[in-house]
Coordinates of C-alpha atoms in Angstrom, one line a residue:
M1 CA 18.1 20.1 -7.9
A2 CA 21.1 18.6 -6.0
T3 CA 22.0 15.2 -7.1
V4 CA 25.2 13.6 -5.6
S5 CA 27.2 10.5 -6.0
N6 CA 26.4 7.9 -3.4
V7 CA 29.1 7.4 -0.8
N8 CA 28.7 5.0 2.1
P9 CA 32.2 4.7 3.6
H10 CA 31.3 2.2 6.3
S11 CA 29.0 0.1 4.1
R12 CA 26.5 0.0 6.9
G13 CA 22.8 -0.5 6.4
P14 CA 20.3 1.6 8.5
L15 CA 20.0 -1.0 11.2
E16 CA 23.8 -1.3 11.7
E17 CA 24.0 2.5 11.7
Y18 CA 21.2 2.7 14.3
D19 CA 23.0 0.1 16.5
E20 CA 26.2 2.1 16.2
R21 CA 24.5 5.3 17.3
V22 CA 22.9 3.5 20.3
H23 CA 26.3 2.0 21.2
S24 CA 28.0 5.4 21.1
H25 CA 25.1 6.9 23.1
Q26 CA 24.0 9.2 20.3
L27 CA 20.6 7.6 20.4
R28 CA 18.6 5.7 23.1
N29 CA 17.5 2.2 22.2
D30 CA 13.8 2.5 21.5
E31 CA 11.6 -0.4 20.3
H32 CA 9.3 1.8 18.3
Q33 CA 12.2 3.6 16.6
R34 CA 14.0 0.3 15.9
G35 CA 10.8 -1.0 14.2
L36 CA 10.8 2.1 12.0
V37 CA 14.5 1.6 11.1
Q38 CA 13.7 -2.0 10.2
N39 CA 11.4 -0.6 7.4
L40 CA 14.4 1.4 6.1
Q41 CA 16.5 -1.7 6.3
D42 CA 13.9 -3.7 4.3
L43 CA 14.0 -1.1 1.5
H44 CA 17.8 -0.9 1.7
D45 CA 18.1 -4.6 1.1
M46 CA 15.7 -4.5 -1.9
L47 CA 17.7 -1.6 -3.4
A48 CA 20.9 -3.6 -3.0
E49 CA 19.5 -6.1 -5.5
Y50 CA 17.8 -3.5 -7.7
N51 CA 18.9 -2.8 -11.3
P52 CA 17.1 0.3 -12.5
P53 CA 16.1 0.4 -16.2
T54 CA 17.9 2.7 -18.6
V55 CA 16.1 6.0 -18.9
V56 CA 14.7 6.5 -22.4
H57 CA 13.6 10.1 -23.3
P58 CA 10.4 10.4 -25.2
S59 CA 10.7 12.2 -28.6
I60 CA 9.4 15.7 -28.8
R61 CA 7.1 14.5 -31.6
S62 CA 5.6 11.8 -29.5
L63 CA 4.6 14.4 -26.9
R64 CA 2.6 16.5 -29.2
P65 CA -1.2 16.0 -29.5
R66 CA -2.4 14.0 -32.5
S67 CA -3.6 16.0 -35.4
K68 CA -7.4 16.0 -35.7
S69 CA -7.2 16.6 -39.5
W70 CA -7.3 13.6 -41.9
I71 CA -4.2 14.7 -43.7
G72 CA -2.3 15.3 -40.4
S73 CA -3.2 11.9 -39.1
L74 CA -1.7 10.2 -42.2
F75 CA 1.7 11.7 -41.4
Q76 CA 1.5 10.9 -37.7
G77 CA 0.9 7.2 -38.1
K78 CA -1.1 4.9 -35.9
P79 CA -1.5 5.8 -32.3
T80 CA 0.1 3.5 -29.8
K81 CA -2.1 1.9 -27.2
K82 CA -1.6 3.2 -23.7
L83 CA -0.7 0.5 -21.2
A84 CA -2.7 0.3 -17.9
T85 CA 0.6 0.6 -16.1
Q86 CA 4.2 1.1 -17.3
I87 CA 5.8 0.9 -13.9
P88 CA 8.5 -1.8 -13.9
P89 CA 7.3 -4.8 -11.9
N90 CA 10.7 -5.0 -10.1
L91 CA 10.5 -1.4 -8.8
P92 CA 11.0 -1.6 -5.0
K93 CA 8.1 -0.1 -3.0
G94 CA 9.2 3.3 -1.7
L95 CA 8.4 4.8 1.7
Y96 CA 6.0 7.6 2.8
M97 CA 6.9 8.5 6.5
Y98 CA 4.5 10.9 8.2
G99 CA 4.3 12.2 11.7
D100 CA 4.2 15.3 13.9
V101 CA 7.1 17.6 14.7
G102 CA 9.6 15.7 16.8
S103 CA 8.7 12.3 15.5
G104 CA 12.1 11.7 14.0
K105 CA 11.4 12.2 10.4
T106 CA 14.6 14.1 9.6
M107 CA 16.8 11.6 11.5
L108 CA 15.2 8.6 9.7
M109 CA 15.6 10.3 6.3
D110 CA 19.3 11.1 7.1
M111 CA 20.0 7.6 8.1
F112 CA 18.3 6.1 5.0
Y113 CA 20.0 8.5 2.6
D114 CA 23.5 8.2 4.1
T115 CA 23.5 4.4 4.1
L116 CA 22.2 3.7 0.6
P117 CA 23.9 0.5 -0.9
P118 CA 26.9 1.1 -3.2
N119 CA 25.1 -0.1 -6.3
I120 CA 22.9 3.1 -6.1
T121 CA 25.5 5.3 -7.8
S122 CA 23.6 8.6 -7.6
K123 CA 20.9 10.0 -5.4
T124 CA 18.8 13.1 -5.0
R125 CA 17.4 14.7 -1.8
I126 CA 15.4 17.9 -1.9
H127 CA 12.7 19.8 0.0
F128 CA 9.4 19.0 -1.8
H129 CA 8.5 22.7 -2.2
N130 CA 11.8 23.4 -4.0
F131 CA 11.4 20.3 -6.1
M132 CA 8.0 21.5 -7.4
Q133 CA 9.4 25.0 -8.1
D134 CA 12.1 23.3 -10.2
V135 CA 9.6 21.2 -12.0
H136 CA 7.4 24.2 -12.9
H137 CA 10.5 26.0 -14.2
R138 CA 11.5 23.1 -16.4
L139 CA 7.9 22.8 -17.8
H140 CA 7.9 26.5 -18.6
V141 CA 11.2 26.3 -20.4
M142 CA 10.0 23.3 -22.4
K143 CA 6.7 24.9 -23.4
T144 CA 8.4 28.2 -24.3
E145 CA 10.8 26.3 -26.6
H146 CA 8.3 23.8 -28.1
G147 CA 4.8 25.3 -27.7
D148 CA 2.0 25.1 -25.1
D149 CA 0.5 22.0 -26.7
L150 CA 3.5 19.9 -25.7
D151 CA 3.0 17.2 -23.0
A152 CA 6.2 18.2 -21.2
I153 CA 5.7 16.3 -18.0
L154 CA 7.0 13.0 -19.5
Y155 CA 10.1 14.7 -20.8
V156 CA 10.9 16.5 -17.5
A157 CA 10.4 13.3 -15.6
A158 CA 12.9 11.5 -17.8
D159 CA 15.4 14.4 -17.2
I160 CA 15.0 14.0 -13.4
A161 CA 15.2 10.2 -13.5
E162 CA 18.5 10.4 -15.3
K163 CA 20.0 12.2 -12.3
G164 CA 19.4 9.4 -9.8
S165 CA 17.4 6.3 -9.2
V166 CA 16.5 7.2 -5.6
L167 CA 14.7 10.5 -5.0
C168 CA 14.1 11.6 -1.4
F169 CA 11.7 14.4 -0.5
D170 CA 11.6 16.3 2.7
E171 CA 8.2 17.6 3.8
F172 CA 5.9 16.3 1.1
Q173 CA 2.8 18.5 0.9
C174 CA 0.4 20.0 -1.7
T175 CA -1.2 23.4 -1.2
D176 CA -1.2 24.7 -4.7
V177 CA -3.7 23.8 -7.4
A178 CA -1.0 24.0 -10.1
D179 CA 0.9 21.2 -8.2
A180 CA -2.2 19.2 -7.6
M181 CA -3.0 19.0 -11.3
I182 CA 0.3 17.5 -12.4
L183 CA 1.6 15.6 -9.4
R184 CA 0.0 12.2 -10.1
R185 CA 1.3 12.1 -13.7
L186 CA 4.7 13.4 -12.6
L187 CA 5.3 10.9 -9.9
E188 CA 3.9 8.0 -12.0
A189 CA 6.3 9.0 -14.8
L190 CA 9.2 9.0 -12.4
M191 CA 8.3 5.5 -11.3
T192 CA 7.9 4.4 -14.9
H193 CA 11.6 5.3 -15.3
G194 CA 12.5 3.2 -12.3
V195 CA 12.9 5.9 -9.7
V196 CA 12.3 4.8 -6.1
L197 CA 10.6 7.5 -4.0
V198 CA 11.1 8.1 -0.3
T199 CA 9.4 11.0 1.4
T200 CA 8.5 12.5 4.8
S201 CA 5.4 14.5 5.5
N202 CA 3.4 15.9 8.4
R203 CA 0.2 14.2 7.3
H204 CA -1.2 10.9 6.0
P205 CA -1.7 10.8 2.2
D206 CA -5.5 10.9 2.7
D207 CA -5.1 14.4 4.3
L208 CA -3.1 15.9 1.5
Y209 CA -4.6 18.9 -0.3
K210 CA -7.6 18.8 2.0
N211 CA -10.4 21.2 0.9
G212 CA -8.2 22.2 -2.1
I213 CA -9.7 23.5 -5.4
Q214 CA -10.7 20.5 -7.6
R215 CA -9.5 18.1 -4.9
Q216 CA -11.3 15.2 -6.7
S217 CA -8.7 15.5 -9.5
F218 CA -6.0 15.0 -6.9
V219 CA -7.4 11.8 -5.4
P220 CA -5.7 9.6 -8.1
C221 CA -2.4 11.0 -6.8
I222 CA -3.3 10.0 -3.2
N223 CA -4.2 6.5 -4.4
L224 CA -0.8 6.3 -6.3
L225 CA 1.1 7.2 -3.1
K226 CA -0.8 4.7 -1.0
N227 CA -0.4 1.9 -3.6
R228 CA 3.2 2.5 -4.6
L229 CA 4.7 3.7 -1.3
R230 CA 4.7 2.0 2.1
V231 CA 2.9 4.4 4.4
L232 CA 4.4 4.6 7.9
N233 CA 3.1 6.5 10.9
L234 CA 6.1 7.7 12.9
D235 CA 4.0 8.8 15.9
S236 CA 4.4 6.2 18.6
H237 CA 1.2 4.6 20.0
T238 CA 1.7 1.8 22.6
D239 CA -0.8 -0.5 24.2
Y240 CA -1.3 -1.2 27.9
R241 CA 1.7 -3.6 27.7
K242 CA 3.8 -0.7 26.4
I243 CA 4.3 -2.6 23.1
P244 CA 4.3 -0.1 20.1
R245 CA 1.7 -0.5 17.4
P246 CA 3.3 -1.3 14.1
P247 CA 3.6 1.9 12.0
S248 CA 2.1 0.5 8.8
G249 CA -1.5 -0.5 7.9
V250 CA -2.6 -4.1 8.2
Y251 CA -2.4 -4.9 4.5
H252 CA 0.8 -5.1 2.6
H253 CA 1.8 -5.9 -1.0
P254 CA 3.8 -7.0 -2.9
L255 CA 5.4 -10.2 -1.5
D256 CA 8.8 -8.5 -1.0
R257 CA 11.3 -8.5 1.9
A258 CA 9.2 -6.0 3.8
A259 CA 6.2 -8.4 3.7
V260 CA 8.0 -10.7 6.0
S261 CA 8.7 -8.1 8.7
H262 CA 5.2 -6.7 8.2
A263 CA 3.6 -10.0 9.2
E264 CA 6.1 -10.6 12.0
K265 CA 5.5 -7.2 13.6
W266 CA 1.7 -7.5 13.5
F267 CA 1.8 -11.1 14.9
R268 CA 4.0 -10.0 17.8
F269 CA 1.7 -7.1 18.5
L270 CA -1.6 -8.9 18.2
G271 CA -0.3 -12.1 19.9
D272 CA 1.4 -12.5 23.3
P273 CA 4.8 -14.0 22.5
E274 CA 6.2 -13.2 26.0
N275 CA 3.6 -15.1 27.9
D276 CA 2.6 -17.6 25.2
P277 CA 5.5 -18.2 22.8
P278 CA 4.5 -19.0 19.2
H279 CA 3.5 -22.6 18.8
T280 CA 1.4 -24.9 16.6
A281 CA -2.2 -25.6 17.7
V282 CA -5.1 -27.8 16.8
Q283 CA -8.8 -26.9 16.8
K284 CA -11.5 -29.5 16.4
V285 CA -14.5 -29.1 14.2
W286 CA -17.1 -32.0 14.0
G287 CA -14.4 -34.5 14.7
R288 CA -11.9 -33.1 12.3
D289 CA -8.6 -31.4 13.2
I290 CA -7.7 -27.9 11.9
E291 CA -4.0 -27.3 12.3
V292 CA -3.0 -23.7 13.2
P293 CA 0.7 -23.5 12.0
K294 CA 1.6 -20.6 14.4
A295 CA -0.4 -19.3 17.3
S296 CA 0.3 -16.9 20.2
G297 CA -2.2 -15.5 22.6
Q298 CA -5.3 -14.7 20.6
A299 CA -3.5 -14.4 17.2
A300 CA -3.2 -17.1 14.6
W301 CA -0.9 -17.1 11.6
F302 CA -1.5 -19.0 8.4
K303 CA -0.1 -19.0 4.9
F304 CA -2.9 -18.7 2.4
D305 CA -2.4 -22.2 1.1
E306 CA -2.5 -23.6 4.6
L307 CA -5.9 -22.0 5.3
I308 CA -7.7 -21.5 2.0
G309 CA -5.9 -24.2 -0.1
R310 CA -7.3 -26.9 2.1
A311 CA -10.8 -28.2 1.9
T312 CA -12.1 -25.8 4.6
G313 CA -15.4 -24.1 4.9
A314 CA -17.7 -21.9 7.0
A315 CA -17.8 -24.2 10.0
D316 CA -14.0 -24.3 10.2
Y317 CA -13.7 -20.6 10.0
L318 CA -16.4 -20.0 12.6
E319 CA -14.5 -22.3 15.1
L320 CA -11.3 -20.4 14.4
M321 CA -13.1 -17.1 15.2
R322 CA -14.2 -18.5 18.6
S323 CA -10.6 -19.3 19.4
Y324 CA -8.7 -16.3 18.1
H325 CA -9.3 -12.5 17.8
A326 CA -6.7 -11.8 15.1
F327 CA -5.5 -13.5 11.9
I328 CA -2.3 -13.0 10.0
V329 CA -2.7 -14.5 6.5
T330 CA 0.4 -14.3 4.3
D331 CA 1.2 -15.0 0.6
V332 CA -2.3 -14.2 -0.7
P333 CA -2.3 -14.5 -4.5
G334 CA -4.4 -12.6 -7.0
M335 CA -7.4 -14.8 -8.0
S336 CA -8.8 -14.5 -11.5
Y337 CA -11.6 -16.5 -13.0
R338 CA -9.3 -19.6 -13.0
E339 CA -9.2 -19.6 -9.2
R340 CA -12.8 -19.0 -8.5
D341 CA -13.1 -21.9 -6.0
L342 CA -10.2 -20.4 -3.9
A343 CA -11.7 -16.9 -4.2
R344 CA -15.1 -18.2 -2.9
R345 CA -13.5 -19.9 0.0
F346 CA -11.4 -16.8 0.9
I347 CA -14.6 -14.7 0.8
T348 CA -16.3 -17.0 3.2
F349 CA -13.3 -16.6 5.5
I350 CA -13.4 -12.8 5.1
D351 CA -17.1 -12.8 6.0
A352 CA -16.4 -14.8 9.1
V353 CA -13.6 -12.4 10.3
Y354 CA -15.9 -9.4 9.6
E355 CA -18.9 -10.8 11.4
S356 CA -16.9 -11.8 14.5
R357 CA -15.2 -8.3 14.5
A358 CA -11.8 -9.9 14.5
K359 CA -8.6 -8.3 13.1
L360 CA -7.1 -9.3 9.7
V361 CA -3.5 -8.8 8.6
L362 CA -2.7 -9.7 5.0
T363 CA 0.4 -9.9 2.8
S364 CA -0.6 -10.3 -0.9
S365 CA 1.0 -10.4 -4.3
V366 CA -1.3 -7.7 -5.7
P367 CA -3.2 -4.7 -4.2
L368 CA -6.5 -5.7 -2.5
Y369 CA -8.6 -4.3 -5.3
Q370 CA -6.9 -6.8 -7.7
L371 CA -7.6 -9.8 -5.5
F372 CA -10.7 -11.0 -7.3
M373 CA -10.4 -9.4 -10.7
S374 CA -7.2 -8.9 -12.7
P375 CA -6.6 -5.5 -14.4
D376 CA -7.4 -7.0 -17.8
E377 CA -10.7 -8.4 -16.4
V378 CA -11.6 -5.0 -15.0
H379 CA -10.7 -3.3 -18.3
D380 CA -13.0 -5.6 -20.2
A381 CA -15.8 -5.1 -17.7
L382 CA -15.3 -1.3 -17.9
D383 CA -15.5 -1.4 -21.7
S384 CA -18.7 -3.5 -21.5
G385 CA -20.3 -1.4 -18.8
R386 CA -19.6 1.9 -20.6
A387 CA -21.0 0.5 -23.9
K388 CA -24.2 -0.4 -22.0
G389 CA -24.3 2.8 -20.1
D390 CA -24.1 1.0 -16.7
V391 CA -20.7 2.6 -15.9
A392 CA -19.7 6.2 -16.1
L393 CA -17.2 7.4 -18.8
P394 CA -13.7 8.0 -17.4
T395 CA -12.8 11.4 -16.0
D396 CA -9.5 13.2 -16.9
G397 CA -6.5 11.2 -15.7
E398 CA -8.6 8.3 -14.5
D399 CA -7.3 4.8 -15.2
V400 CA -8.1 1.2 -14.4
D401 CA -6.3 1.3 -11.0
D402 CA -8.4 4.3 -10.0
V403 CA -11.7 2.5 -10.8
M404 CA -10.5 -0.6 -9.0
R405 CA -9.7 1.5 -5.9
M406 CA -13.1 3.2 -6.0
M407 CA -14.7 -0.3 -6.1
M408 CA -13.2 -0.9 -2.6
D409 CA -15.2 2.0 -1.1
D410 CA -18.3 2.0 -3.2
L411 CA -20.5 -1.1 -3.0
G412 CA -22.9 0.4 -5.7
L413 CA -20.1 1.0 -8.2
N414 CA -18.7 -2.4 -7.4
M415 CA -22.0 -4.1 -8.3
Q416 CA -22.2 -2.1 -11.5
M417 CA -18.7 -3.2 -12.5
L418 CA -19.3 -6.8 -11.7
K419 CA -22.6 -6.8 -13.6
S420 CA -20.7 -5.9 -16.7
S421 CA -18.3 -8.8 -16.2
S422 CA -19.1 -12.3 -17.6
I423 CA -16.8 -14.0 -15.1
F424 CA -19.3 -14.2 -12.3
S425 CA -22.2 -16.6 -12.2
G426 CA -25.3 -14.7 -11.1
D427 CA -26.2 -11.8 -8.9
E428 CA -25.6 -13.7 -5.7
E429 CA -22.0 -14.4 -6.5
R430 CA -21.5 -10.8 -7.7
F431 CA -22.8 -9.5 -4.5
A432 CA -20.5 -11.8 -2.4
F433 CA -17.4 -10.6 -4.3
S434 CA -18.5 -7.0 -4.1
R435 CA -19.3 -7.1 -0.4
A436 CA -15.9 -8.8 0.3
L437 CA -14.0 -5.8 -1.2
S438 CA -16.1 -3.4 0.8
R439 CA -15.5 -5.4 4.0
L440 CA -11.8 -5.6 3.4
S441 CA -11.8 -1.8 3.1
E442 CA -13.6 -1.3 6.4
M443 CA -11.4 -3.9 8.2
G444 CA -8.3 -1.9 7.1
S445 CA -9.5 1.3 8.6
R446 CA -7.8 2.7 11.7
E447 CA -11.0 2.6 13.7
W448 CA -11.4 -1.1 13.0
V449 CA -7.8 -2.0 13.6
E450 CA -7.3 -0.1 16.8
R451 CA -10.6 -1.1 18.4
G452 CA -10.2 -3.4 21.4
L453 CA -6.3 -3.4 21.3
G454 CA -6.0 -1.5 24.6
L455 CA -4.0 1.4 23.1
E456 CA -3.1 3.9 25.7
H457 CA -4.6 6.8 23.8
R458 CA -7.9 4.9 23.5
G459 CA -8.3 3.9 27.1
G460 CA -5.6 1.2 27.7
K461 CA -6.5 -2.1 29.4
G462 CA -10.0 -1.0 30.3
E463 CA -10.8 -0.4 26.6
K464 CA -9.5 -3.9 25.7
E465 CA -11.5 -5.6 28.5
G466 CA -14.6 -3.9 27.4
W467 CA -14.2 -5.1 23.8
E468 CA -13.4 -8.6 25.0
R469 CA -16.9 -8.6 26.7
V470 CA -18.4 -7.7 23.4
R471 CA -16.5 -10.5 21.6
S472 CA -17.6 -12.9 24.4
R473 CA -21.3 -12.2 23.7
W474 CA -20.7 -12.8 20.0
R475 CA -19.2 -16.2 20.8
E476 CA -22.2 -17.1 22.9
D477 CA -24.6 -16.1 20.1
S478 CA -22.7 -18.0 17.5
L479 CA -22.9 -21.4 19.3

């Protein structure tokens, strides 16, 4: 595995490097490509302020299974409680860039790797297939030396993390069951040691290891990639105005540097800044004024506190839906039982967006599946539900994050989980919270996001006008 010292002789970031290549006619200035490079720049800026933790190797003894005998357990001491997550909270979110042949994956990876900030003293770049071959070799050596019962993945991950705090993969893919069974724990262990991952691939994480043997066991790895890396579609899709669709999904966490550019890109795309420059606006509801801090075309931008922190309700949200087709809401916090009033108000807003078929873009401090229940609250609900037999026992490798993600897609599981929690008052409230997660999941789908935008590959302006007629009928029905 080739790890090299980081050298950036011109001290340029990715955007400066891109501008220089455009200026020297090596590249043609392209709005879609510039937007992609901005994502590289966001990560570059976060890495410039990143101080990776010191890598600590686990002891060989700690990697052996606990003795099942009474005498053996006396010598091993008490087991340590496994944390729900050990990934450092300051770990910058990496990048997962996917696209077809010719989409510029190699050029973007070259640009990012060659312009890493000087505080990143060592870096590693490797083809993913070669990386996995190296990992399997290391695991074989460890088990040959220490026995097959050794959990060698954690030790190997520490070895790799020591080589560099930024690890870049070319052509991430999974076609082998042996890779599929260890990938999630390996990648999570690397992140635990503070390694930032950046990778290219030909396919979206959801399409990895499709139809593979025991694929269900690989799903936690897919969830890890989608949660811990920013997924970017490099294939250019423009609308009838020739404006490129932002490469990322509509939801972004955490509230890092990239969250700002995420909201700005979507606001520009969903609004109409050229013909209707961003401005404040006022909507009236029953004689009261609702101030919209930033509006353009059919898009409105609020900070969470500006929209949900005020004494607003269903009538206010309905009026906003009649006036706008898209909403950008930034700085959304996690809401535990202490913020139930805010959560109920936010759910009323989510219902209004969903029922009007509008678009919703969010930046949040936590993943969506942690918006209404913290990991500790879910952990307590899991324990309670399993004790009662309402919730299935965990499968191998499943943790709290996996269960929370499944709640996003499974209304039945969601209700079972919430039934086991004492933090909701009655079945009606449980159903409202459960349905909100399910609706957020649907509104984040590609089908929902792209419908009515007039994207060229979906029919252009004609598709947009057809969808506006549907929305117009909804406005008439809601009067």
